[in-house]
Every structure is written in structure tokens, then in C-alpha cells.
mmCIF file of C-alpha atoms in Angstrom:
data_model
loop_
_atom_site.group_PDB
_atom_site.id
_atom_site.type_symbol
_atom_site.label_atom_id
_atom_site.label_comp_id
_atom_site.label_asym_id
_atom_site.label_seq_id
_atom_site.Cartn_x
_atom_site.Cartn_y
_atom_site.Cartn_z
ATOM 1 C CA UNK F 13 16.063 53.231 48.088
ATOM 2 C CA UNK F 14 19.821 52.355 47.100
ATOM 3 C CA UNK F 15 18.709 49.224 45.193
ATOM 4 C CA UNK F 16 15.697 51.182 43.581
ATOM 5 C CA UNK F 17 18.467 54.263 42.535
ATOM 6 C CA UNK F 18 20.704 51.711 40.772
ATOM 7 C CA UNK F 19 18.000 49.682 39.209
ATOM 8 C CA UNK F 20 16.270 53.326 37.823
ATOM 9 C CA UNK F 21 20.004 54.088 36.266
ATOM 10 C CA UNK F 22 20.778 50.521 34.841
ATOM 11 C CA UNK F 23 16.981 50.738 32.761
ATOM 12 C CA UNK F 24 18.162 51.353 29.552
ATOM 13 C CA UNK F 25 20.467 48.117 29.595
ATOM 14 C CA UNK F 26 18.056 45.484 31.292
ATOM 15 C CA UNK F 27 14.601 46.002 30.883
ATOM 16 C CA UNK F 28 14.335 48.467 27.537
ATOM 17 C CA UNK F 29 15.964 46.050 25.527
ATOM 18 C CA UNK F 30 12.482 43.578 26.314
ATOM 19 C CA UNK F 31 10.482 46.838 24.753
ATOM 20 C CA UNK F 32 12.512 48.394 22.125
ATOM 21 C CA UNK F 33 13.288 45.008 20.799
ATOM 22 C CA UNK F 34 10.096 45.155 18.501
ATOM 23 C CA UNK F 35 11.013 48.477 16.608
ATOM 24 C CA UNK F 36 13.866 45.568 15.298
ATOM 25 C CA UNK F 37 12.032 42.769 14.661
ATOM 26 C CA UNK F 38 10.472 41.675 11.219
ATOM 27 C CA UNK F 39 7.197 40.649 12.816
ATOM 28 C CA UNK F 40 6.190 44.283 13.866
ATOM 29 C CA UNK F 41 6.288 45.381 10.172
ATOM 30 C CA UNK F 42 4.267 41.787 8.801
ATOM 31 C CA UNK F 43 1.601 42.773 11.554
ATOM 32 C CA UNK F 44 1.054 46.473 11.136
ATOM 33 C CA UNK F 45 1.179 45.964 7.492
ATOM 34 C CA UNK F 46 -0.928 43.132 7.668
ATOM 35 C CA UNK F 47 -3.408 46.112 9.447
ATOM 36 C CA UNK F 48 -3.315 48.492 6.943
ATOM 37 C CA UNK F 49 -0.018 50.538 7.439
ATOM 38 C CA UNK F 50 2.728 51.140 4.640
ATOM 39 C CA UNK F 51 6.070 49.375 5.757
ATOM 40 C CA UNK F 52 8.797 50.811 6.804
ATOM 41 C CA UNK F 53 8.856 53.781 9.205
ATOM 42 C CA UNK F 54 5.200 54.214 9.329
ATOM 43 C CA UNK F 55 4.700 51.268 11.497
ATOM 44 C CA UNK F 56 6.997 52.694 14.067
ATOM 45 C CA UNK F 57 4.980 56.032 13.834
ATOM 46 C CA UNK F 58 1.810 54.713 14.483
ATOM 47 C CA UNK F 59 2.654 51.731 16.400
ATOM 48 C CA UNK F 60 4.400 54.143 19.183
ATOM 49 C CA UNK F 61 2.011 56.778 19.099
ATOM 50 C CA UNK F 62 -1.660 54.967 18.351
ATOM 51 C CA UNK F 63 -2.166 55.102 22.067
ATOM 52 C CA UNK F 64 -2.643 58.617 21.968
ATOM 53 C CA UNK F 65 -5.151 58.223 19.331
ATOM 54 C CA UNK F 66 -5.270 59.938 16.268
ATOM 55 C CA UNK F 67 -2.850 62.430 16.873
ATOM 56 C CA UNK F 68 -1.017 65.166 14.754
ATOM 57 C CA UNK F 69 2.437 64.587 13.426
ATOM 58 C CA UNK F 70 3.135 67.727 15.994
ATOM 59 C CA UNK F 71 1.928 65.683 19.125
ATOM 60 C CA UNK F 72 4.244 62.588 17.648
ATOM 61 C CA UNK F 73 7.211 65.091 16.908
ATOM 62 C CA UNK F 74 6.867 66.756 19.921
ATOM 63 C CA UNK F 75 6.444 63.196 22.005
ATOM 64 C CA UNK F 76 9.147 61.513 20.761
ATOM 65 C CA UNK F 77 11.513 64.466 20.984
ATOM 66 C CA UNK F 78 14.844 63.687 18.491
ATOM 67 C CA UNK F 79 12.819 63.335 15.423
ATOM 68 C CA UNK F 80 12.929 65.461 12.408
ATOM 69 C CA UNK F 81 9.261 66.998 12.444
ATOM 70 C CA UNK F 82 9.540 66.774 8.647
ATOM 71 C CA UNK F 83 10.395 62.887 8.684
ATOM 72 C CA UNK F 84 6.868 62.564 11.007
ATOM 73 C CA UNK F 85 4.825 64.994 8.452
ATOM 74 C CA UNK F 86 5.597 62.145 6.213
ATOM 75 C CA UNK F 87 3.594 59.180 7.588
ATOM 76 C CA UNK F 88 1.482 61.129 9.999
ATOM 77 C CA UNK F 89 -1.244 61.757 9.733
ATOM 78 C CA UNK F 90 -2.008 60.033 6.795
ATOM 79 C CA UNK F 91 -1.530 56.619 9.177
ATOM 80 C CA UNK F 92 -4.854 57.122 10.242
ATOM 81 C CA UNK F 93 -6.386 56.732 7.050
ATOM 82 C CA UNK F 94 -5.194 53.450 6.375
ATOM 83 C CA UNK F 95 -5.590 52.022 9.971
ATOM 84 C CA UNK F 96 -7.269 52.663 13.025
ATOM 85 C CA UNK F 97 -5.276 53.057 16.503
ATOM 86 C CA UNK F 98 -7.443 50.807 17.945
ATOM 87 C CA UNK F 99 -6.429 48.418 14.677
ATOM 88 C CA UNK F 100 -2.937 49.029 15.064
ATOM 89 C CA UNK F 101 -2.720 48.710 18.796
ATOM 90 C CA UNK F 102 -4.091 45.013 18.373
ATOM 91 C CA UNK F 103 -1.497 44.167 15.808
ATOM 92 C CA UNK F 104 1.460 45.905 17.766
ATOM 93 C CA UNK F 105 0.614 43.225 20.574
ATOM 94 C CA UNK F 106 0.288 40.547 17.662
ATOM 95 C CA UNK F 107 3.446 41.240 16.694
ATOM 96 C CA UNK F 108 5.067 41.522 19.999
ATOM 97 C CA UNK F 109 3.895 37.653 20.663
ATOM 98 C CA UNK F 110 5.526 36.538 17.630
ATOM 99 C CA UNK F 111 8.433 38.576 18.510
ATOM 100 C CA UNK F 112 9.025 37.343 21.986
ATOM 101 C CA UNK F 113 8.126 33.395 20.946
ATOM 102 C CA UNK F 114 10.979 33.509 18.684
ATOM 103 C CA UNK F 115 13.781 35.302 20.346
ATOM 104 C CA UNK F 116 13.208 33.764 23.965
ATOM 105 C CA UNK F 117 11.105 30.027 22.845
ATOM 106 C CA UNK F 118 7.649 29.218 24.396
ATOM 107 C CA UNK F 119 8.958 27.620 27.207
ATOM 108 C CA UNK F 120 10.662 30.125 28.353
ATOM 109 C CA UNK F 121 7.713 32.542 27.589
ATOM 110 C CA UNK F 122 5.768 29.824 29.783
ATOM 111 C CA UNK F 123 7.727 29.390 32.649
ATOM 112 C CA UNK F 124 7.113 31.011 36.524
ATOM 113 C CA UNK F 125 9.652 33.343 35.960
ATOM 114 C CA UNK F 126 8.140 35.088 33.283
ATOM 115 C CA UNK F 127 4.963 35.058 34.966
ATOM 116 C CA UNK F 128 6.944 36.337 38.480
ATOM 117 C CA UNK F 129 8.386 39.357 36.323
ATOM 118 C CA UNK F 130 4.981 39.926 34.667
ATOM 119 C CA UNK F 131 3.339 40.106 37.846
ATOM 120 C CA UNK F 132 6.253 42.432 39.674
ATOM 121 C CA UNK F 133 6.746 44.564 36.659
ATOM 122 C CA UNK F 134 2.719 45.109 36.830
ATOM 123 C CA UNK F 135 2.997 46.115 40.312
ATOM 124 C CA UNK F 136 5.726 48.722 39.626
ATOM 125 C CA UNK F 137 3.821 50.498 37.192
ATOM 126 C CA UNK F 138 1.519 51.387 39.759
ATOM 127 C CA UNK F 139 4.039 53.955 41.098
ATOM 128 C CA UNK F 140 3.753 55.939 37.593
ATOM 129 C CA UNK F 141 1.889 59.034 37.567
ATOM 130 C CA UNK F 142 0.679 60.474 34.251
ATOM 131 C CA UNK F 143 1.085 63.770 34.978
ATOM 132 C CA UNK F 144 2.950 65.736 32.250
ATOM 133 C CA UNK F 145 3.854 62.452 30.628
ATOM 134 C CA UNK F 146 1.327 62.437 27.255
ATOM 135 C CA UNK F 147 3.204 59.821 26.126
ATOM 136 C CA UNK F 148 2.999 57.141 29.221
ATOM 137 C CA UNK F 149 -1.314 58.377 29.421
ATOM 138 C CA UNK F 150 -1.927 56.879 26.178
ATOM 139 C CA UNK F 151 0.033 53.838 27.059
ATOM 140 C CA UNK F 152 -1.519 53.595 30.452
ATOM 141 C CA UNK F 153 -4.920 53.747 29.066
ATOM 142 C CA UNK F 154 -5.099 50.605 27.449
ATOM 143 C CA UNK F 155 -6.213 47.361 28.624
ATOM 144 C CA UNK F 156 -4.043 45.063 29.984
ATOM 145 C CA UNK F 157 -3.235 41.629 27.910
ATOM 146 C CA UNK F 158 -3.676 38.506 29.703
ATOM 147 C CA UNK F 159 -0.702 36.213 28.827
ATOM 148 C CA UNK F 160 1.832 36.828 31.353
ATOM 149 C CA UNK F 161 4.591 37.687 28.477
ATOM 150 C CA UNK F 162 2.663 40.069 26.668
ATOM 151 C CA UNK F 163 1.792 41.704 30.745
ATOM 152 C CA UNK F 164 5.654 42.185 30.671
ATOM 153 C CA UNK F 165 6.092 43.855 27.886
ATOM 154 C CA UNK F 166 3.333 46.054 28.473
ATOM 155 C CA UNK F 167 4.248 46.715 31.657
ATOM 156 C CA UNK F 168 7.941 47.179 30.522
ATOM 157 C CA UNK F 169 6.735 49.841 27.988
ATOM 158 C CA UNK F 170 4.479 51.909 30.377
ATOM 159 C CA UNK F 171 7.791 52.204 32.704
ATOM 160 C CA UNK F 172 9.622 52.977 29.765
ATOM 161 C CA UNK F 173 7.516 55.742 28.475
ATOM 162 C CA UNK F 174 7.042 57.189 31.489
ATOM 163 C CA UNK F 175 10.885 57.754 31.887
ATOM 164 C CA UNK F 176 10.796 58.567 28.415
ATOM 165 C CA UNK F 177 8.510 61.600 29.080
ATOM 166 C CA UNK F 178 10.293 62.596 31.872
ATOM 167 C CA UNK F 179 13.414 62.479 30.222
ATOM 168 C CA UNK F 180 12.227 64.591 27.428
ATOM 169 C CA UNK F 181 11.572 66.990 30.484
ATOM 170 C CA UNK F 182 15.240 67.126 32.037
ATOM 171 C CA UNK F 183 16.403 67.787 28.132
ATOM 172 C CA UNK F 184 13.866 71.091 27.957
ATOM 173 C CA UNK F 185 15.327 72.175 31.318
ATOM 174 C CA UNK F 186 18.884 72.159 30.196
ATOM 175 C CA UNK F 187 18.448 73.760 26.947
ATOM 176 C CA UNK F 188 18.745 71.174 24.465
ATOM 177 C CA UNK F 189 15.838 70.332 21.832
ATOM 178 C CA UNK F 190 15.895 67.154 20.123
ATOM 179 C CA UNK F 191 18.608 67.348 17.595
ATOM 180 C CA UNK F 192 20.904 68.894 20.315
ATOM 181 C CA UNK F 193 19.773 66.154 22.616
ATOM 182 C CA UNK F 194 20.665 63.343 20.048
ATOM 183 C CA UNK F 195 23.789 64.870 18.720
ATOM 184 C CA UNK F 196 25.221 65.294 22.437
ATOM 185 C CA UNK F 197 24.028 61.755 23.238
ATOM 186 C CA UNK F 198 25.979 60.321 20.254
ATOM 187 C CA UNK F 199 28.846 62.002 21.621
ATOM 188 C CA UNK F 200 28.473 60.147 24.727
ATOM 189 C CA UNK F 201 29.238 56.631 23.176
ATOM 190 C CA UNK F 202 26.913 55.193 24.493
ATOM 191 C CA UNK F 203 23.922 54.958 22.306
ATOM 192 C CA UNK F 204 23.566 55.236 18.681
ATOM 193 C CA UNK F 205 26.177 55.870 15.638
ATOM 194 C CA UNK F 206 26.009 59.090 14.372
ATOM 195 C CA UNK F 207 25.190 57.881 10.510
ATOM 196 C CA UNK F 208 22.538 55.650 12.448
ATOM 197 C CA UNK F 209 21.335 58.211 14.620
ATOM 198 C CA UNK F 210 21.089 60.927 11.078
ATOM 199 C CA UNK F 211 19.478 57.911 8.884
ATOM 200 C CA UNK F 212 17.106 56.389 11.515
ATOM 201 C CA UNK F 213 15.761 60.075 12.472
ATOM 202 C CA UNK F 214 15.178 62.068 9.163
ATOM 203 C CA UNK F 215 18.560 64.882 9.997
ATOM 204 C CA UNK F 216 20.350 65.890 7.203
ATOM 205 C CA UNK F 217 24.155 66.309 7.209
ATOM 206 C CA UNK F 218 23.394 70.092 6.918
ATOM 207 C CA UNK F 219 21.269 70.145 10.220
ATOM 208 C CA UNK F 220 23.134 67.729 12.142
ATOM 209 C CA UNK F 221 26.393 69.914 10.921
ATOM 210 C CA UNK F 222 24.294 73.114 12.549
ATOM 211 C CA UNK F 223 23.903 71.265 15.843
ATOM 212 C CA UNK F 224 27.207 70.387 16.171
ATOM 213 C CA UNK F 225 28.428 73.984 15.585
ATOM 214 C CA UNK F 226 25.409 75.284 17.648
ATOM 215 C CA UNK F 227 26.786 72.527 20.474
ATOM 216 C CA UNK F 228 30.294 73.786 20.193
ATOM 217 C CA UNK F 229 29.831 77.469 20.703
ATOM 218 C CA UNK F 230 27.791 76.600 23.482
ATOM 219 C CA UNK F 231 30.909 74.704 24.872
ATOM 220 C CA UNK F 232 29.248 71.492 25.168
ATOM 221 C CA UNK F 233 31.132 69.586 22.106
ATOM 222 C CA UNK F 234 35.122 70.266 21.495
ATOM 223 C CA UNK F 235 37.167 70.602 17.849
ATOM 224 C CA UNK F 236 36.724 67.060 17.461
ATOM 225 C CA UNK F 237 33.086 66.666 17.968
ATOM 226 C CA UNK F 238 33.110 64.902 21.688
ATOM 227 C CA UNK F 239 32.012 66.191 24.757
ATOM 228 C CA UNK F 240 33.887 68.580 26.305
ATOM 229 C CA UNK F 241 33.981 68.266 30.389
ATOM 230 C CA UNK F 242 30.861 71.255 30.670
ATOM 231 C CA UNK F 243 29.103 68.927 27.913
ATOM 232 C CA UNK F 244 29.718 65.458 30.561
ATOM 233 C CA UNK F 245 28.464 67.433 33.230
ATOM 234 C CA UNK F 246 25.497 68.419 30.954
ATOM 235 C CA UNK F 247 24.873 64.796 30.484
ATOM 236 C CA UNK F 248 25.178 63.440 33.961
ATOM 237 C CA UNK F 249 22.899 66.310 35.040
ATOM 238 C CA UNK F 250 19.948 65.349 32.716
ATOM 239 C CA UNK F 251 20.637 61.299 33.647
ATOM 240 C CA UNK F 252 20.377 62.438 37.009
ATOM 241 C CA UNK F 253 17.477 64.334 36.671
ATOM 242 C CA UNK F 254 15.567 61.143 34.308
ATOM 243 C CA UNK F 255 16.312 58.963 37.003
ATOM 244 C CA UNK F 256 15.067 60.973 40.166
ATOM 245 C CA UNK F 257 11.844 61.805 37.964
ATOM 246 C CA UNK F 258 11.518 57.928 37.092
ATOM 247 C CA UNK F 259 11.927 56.674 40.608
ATOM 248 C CA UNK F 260 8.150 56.514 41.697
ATOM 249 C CA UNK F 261 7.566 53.028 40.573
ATOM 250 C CA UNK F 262 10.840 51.549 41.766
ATOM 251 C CA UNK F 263 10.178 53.009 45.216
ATOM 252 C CA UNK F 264 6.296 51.955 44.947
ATOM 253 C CA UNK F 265 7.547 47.892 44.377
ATOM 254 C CA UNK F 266 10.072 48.485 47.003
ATOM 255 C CA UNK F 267 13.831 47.146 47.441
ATOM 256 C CA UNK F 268 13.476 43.586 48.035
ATOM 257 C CA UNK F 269 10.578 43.155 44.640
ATOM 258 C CA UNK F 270 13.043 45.547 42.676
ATOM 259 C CA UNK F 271 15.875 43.832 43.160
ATOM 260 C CA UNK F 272 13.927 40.583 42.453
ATOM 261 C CA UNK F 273 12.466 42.067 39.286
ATOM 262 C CA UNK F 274 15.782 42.952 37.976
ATOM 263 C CA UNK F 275 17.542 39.464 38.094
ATOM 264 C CA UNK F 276 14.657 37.984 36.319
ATOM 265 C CA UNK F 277 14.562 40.674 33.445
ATOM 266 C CA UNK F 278 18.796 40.553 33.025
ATOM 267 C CA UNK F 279 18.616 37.120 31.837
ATOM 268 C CA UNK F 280 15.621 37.499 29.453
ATOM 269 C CA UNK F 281 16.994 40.769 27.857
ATOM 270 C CA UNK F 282 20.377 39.060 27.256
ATOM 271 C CA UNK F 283 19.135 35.889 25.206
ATOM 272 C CA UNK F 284 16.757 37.648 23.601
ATOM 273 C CA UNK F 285 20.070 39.931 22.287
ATOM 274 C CA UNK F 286 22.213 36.549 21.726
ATOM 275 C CA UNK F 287 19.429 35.631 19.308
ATOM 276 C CA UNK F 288 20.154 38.663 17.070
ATOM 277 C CA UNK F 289 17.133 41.121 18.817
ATOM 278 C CA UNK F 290 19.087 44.286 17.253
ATOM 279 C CA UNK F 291 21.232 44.611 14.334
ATOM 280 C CA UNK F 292 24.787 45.369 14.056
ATOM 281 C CA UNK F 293 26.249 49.055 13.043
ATOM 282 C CA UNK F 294 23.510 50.573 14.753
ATOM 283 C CA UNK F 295 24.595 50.935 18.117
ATOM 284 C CA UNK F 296 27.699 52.435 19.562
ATOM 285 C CA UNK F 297 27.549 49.637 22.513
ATOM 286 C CA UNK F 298 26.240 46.691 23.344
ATOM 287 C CA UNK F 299 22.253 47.014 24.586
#
């Protein structure tokens, strides 16, 4: 499965940006607003976890990992009294419609090779197992949309979760907990800015400060706050481990549909970033 190995590795930078796109886009907030939410970081919240149902803001901190629990306390679960997940979920696929018509155009959205990459990206998910992956089950128990975008993006976002989860897994293994595993990512270059990665997850300068320090007695950050060699091996061990624990749908499509599914999905990921999908100063590299 050499195709399937390189595909699993190369995720992040082909088919997450079709997912994470909507966190960005104006239309998430008009929709889940338009629902019943507050704007602002509510709608990511609730729009992530409503899936799950009416969860605790433990079950959201503890699901999506590199989040100050106290930044989550805020806007769950009050959520829930101002919408439904069932409410919300409806409006998070409103929103992701809107989304996709403008960054990639209708006939694009319309064309047989959306609906080819709708239809293989469906089949891969079938390779997912929920087990141990609370975030992925919620996703995986909805209902599945019938406009061959909006099958894409769903389908997109179960395989994303389920790495998600089991990267969340790989990070518990090798001793990091959320903060650690954001501030050592940062380090890496290669996803958020640090004042982006503080600001956009509720840390303080005072606990990011005490992760670094915790980070550099543990020899995994230097003096200058970058990753020492034992802190890139750290890294390439838990990338390694995420990608053997998100290789069951990638070998359930199989080479030749993997392959296939990845030269559709390249193209639509990089319009949809030439039409200004993510803002700039955010990221430490291009998605």
C-alpha cells in the first residue's frame, strides 16, 4: 500500500483543506447564527461537536485535544440552550453549500469530477472503524447528504475526524497533552503561528510560557524555543503513528481508487485556497 502510505501522510495538505475550510468562511457563522448560536467561537464549538449530541464542555475539551478547557466552559454547554444539534447540524451543511458554491463556482461543484471524488471518498470511509474514535462516531452517525459536493465534504470530514481521534491517541502515548502537543507542533513550522495558535485556542502567555519550559526540561524544545533533535524524533514518531492508525480506509479503496481520489481532491483544495479559503498570518505555511 505505497500509494495508500503517501496519500495517508500528504492528508493534511490535500483533502483537509476541503473540510477545515468552513471554520474560515463567513457563511458558517451567518448559518449557525441564523440557528440560534452566538457568533464567534461558539459556532465552531457546536458546529464540530453537535454530532455527539449534547455533550459537556469536558467531552468537547477532551475531543478536540489543544483547547483551553476554560475557553470551551465558555460556550459549552450553554450552546445547547440556544440551538439544538440536530438544528445546528442542518445549518453546518447549509453553510458548507454556500461555502463551497463560492470558493469553487457551481459548475465546478456540478461537474463528474466532483461527483467521481464524492463517490470514491464515500467508499473510503468505509474502511473507518469507530472504535475509540468519539469524535469520528458522532460524525459517522449522521445521514448522508445527497448532492454529490456536500457527500465530499462529509465524507472528507468523517476521514478527517477519524485521523483526528487517532491522532489525539499517538499524542497520549508519547506524553504530551494538548498544550504540549500544540506548542511542539508550532515549533515544527509547519502549522499554526504561535500568537495564532495562543489567540485561536484560549492559552495565555503564562500557560503557553509553562509549556515551553515544561517542553524544554523535558528536552524536546532548545534555548530558542525550536525543536531540539529528541523533540523531531518526537514528532515524526507521533506522524508515524497518526498515519499507520489512519490507514484503514486508504487500504479499504485500494491503490489504484486512492491514487485516483487524490488527483481529483489536489486541484479542488488548491482553487478553493487561490480564492482566499484561509486568511493570512494564521498559518506558518501554505495549506
Amino acid at each position: 500500500m505505497g500509494e495508500a502510505s503517501r496519500v495517508t501522510g500528504r492528508f493534511r495538505g490535500t483533502f483537509d483543506v476541503l473540510h477545515s475550510l468552513t471554520y474560515f468562511a463567513p457563511e458558517t457563522e451567518a448559518a449557525l447564527t441564523g440557528a440560534g448560536l452566538r457568533p464567534g467561537r461558539m459556532t465552531y464549538f457546536a458546529g464540530r461537536a453537535a454530532p455527539m449530541g449534547a455533550v459537556s464542555a469536558g467531552v468537547v475539551a477532551a475531543t478536540f485535544y489543544n483547547f483551553s478547557p476554560e475557553l470551551v466552559a465558555k460556550y459549552i454547554p450553554r450552546a445547547w440552550t440556544l440551538a439544538t444539534p440536530e438544528k445546528i447540524i442542518e445549518a453546518r451543511f447549509e453553510a458548507v453549500d454556500a461555502t463551497l458554491t463560492r470558493l469553487l463556482g457551481k459548475d465546478t461543484l456540478g461537474s463528474e469530477q466532483v461527483a467521481e471524488a464524492a463517490e470514491l471518498a464515500r467508499e473510503a470511509t468505509g474502511g473507518c472503524q469507530a472504535d475509540g474514535r468519539p469524535l469520528y462516531a458522532g460524525h459517522a452517525g449522521l445521514g448522508w447528504p445527497s448532492e454529490p459536493h456536500l457527500v465530499l465534504w462529509h465524507a472528507i470530514t468523517l476521514l478527517r475526524e477519524h485521523r483526528g481521534d487517532g491522532h489525539i491517541a499517538a499524542l497520549v502515548l508519547n506524553g504530551l497533552d494538548g498544550l504540549d502537543a500544540l506548542v511542539s507542533h508550532t515549533a515544527t513550522g509547519k502549522g499554526f503561528l504561535a500568537a495564532a495558535a495562543k489567540a485561536s485556542r484560549g492559552w495565555n502567555d503564562e500557560q503557553w510560557d509553562g509549556a515551553v519550559a515544561k517542553l524544554r526540561d523535558r528536552g524536546v524544545l532548545d534555548a530558542e524555543g525550536g525543536l531540539t533533535e529528541a523533540g523531531n524524533d518526537l514528532r515524526e514518531r507521533i506522524e508515524a503513528a497518526t498515519n499507520v492508525a489512519s490507514m484503514g480506509p486508504w487500504a479499504h479503496l485500494g491503490e489504484e481508487k486512492t491514487k485516483r481520489l487524490h488527483e481529483l481532491c489536489g486541484p479542488l483544495s488548491r482553487q478553493a485556497v487561490e480564492a482566499g479559503a484561509f486568511p493570512a498570518n494564521v498559518f506558518a505555511t501554505s495549506r
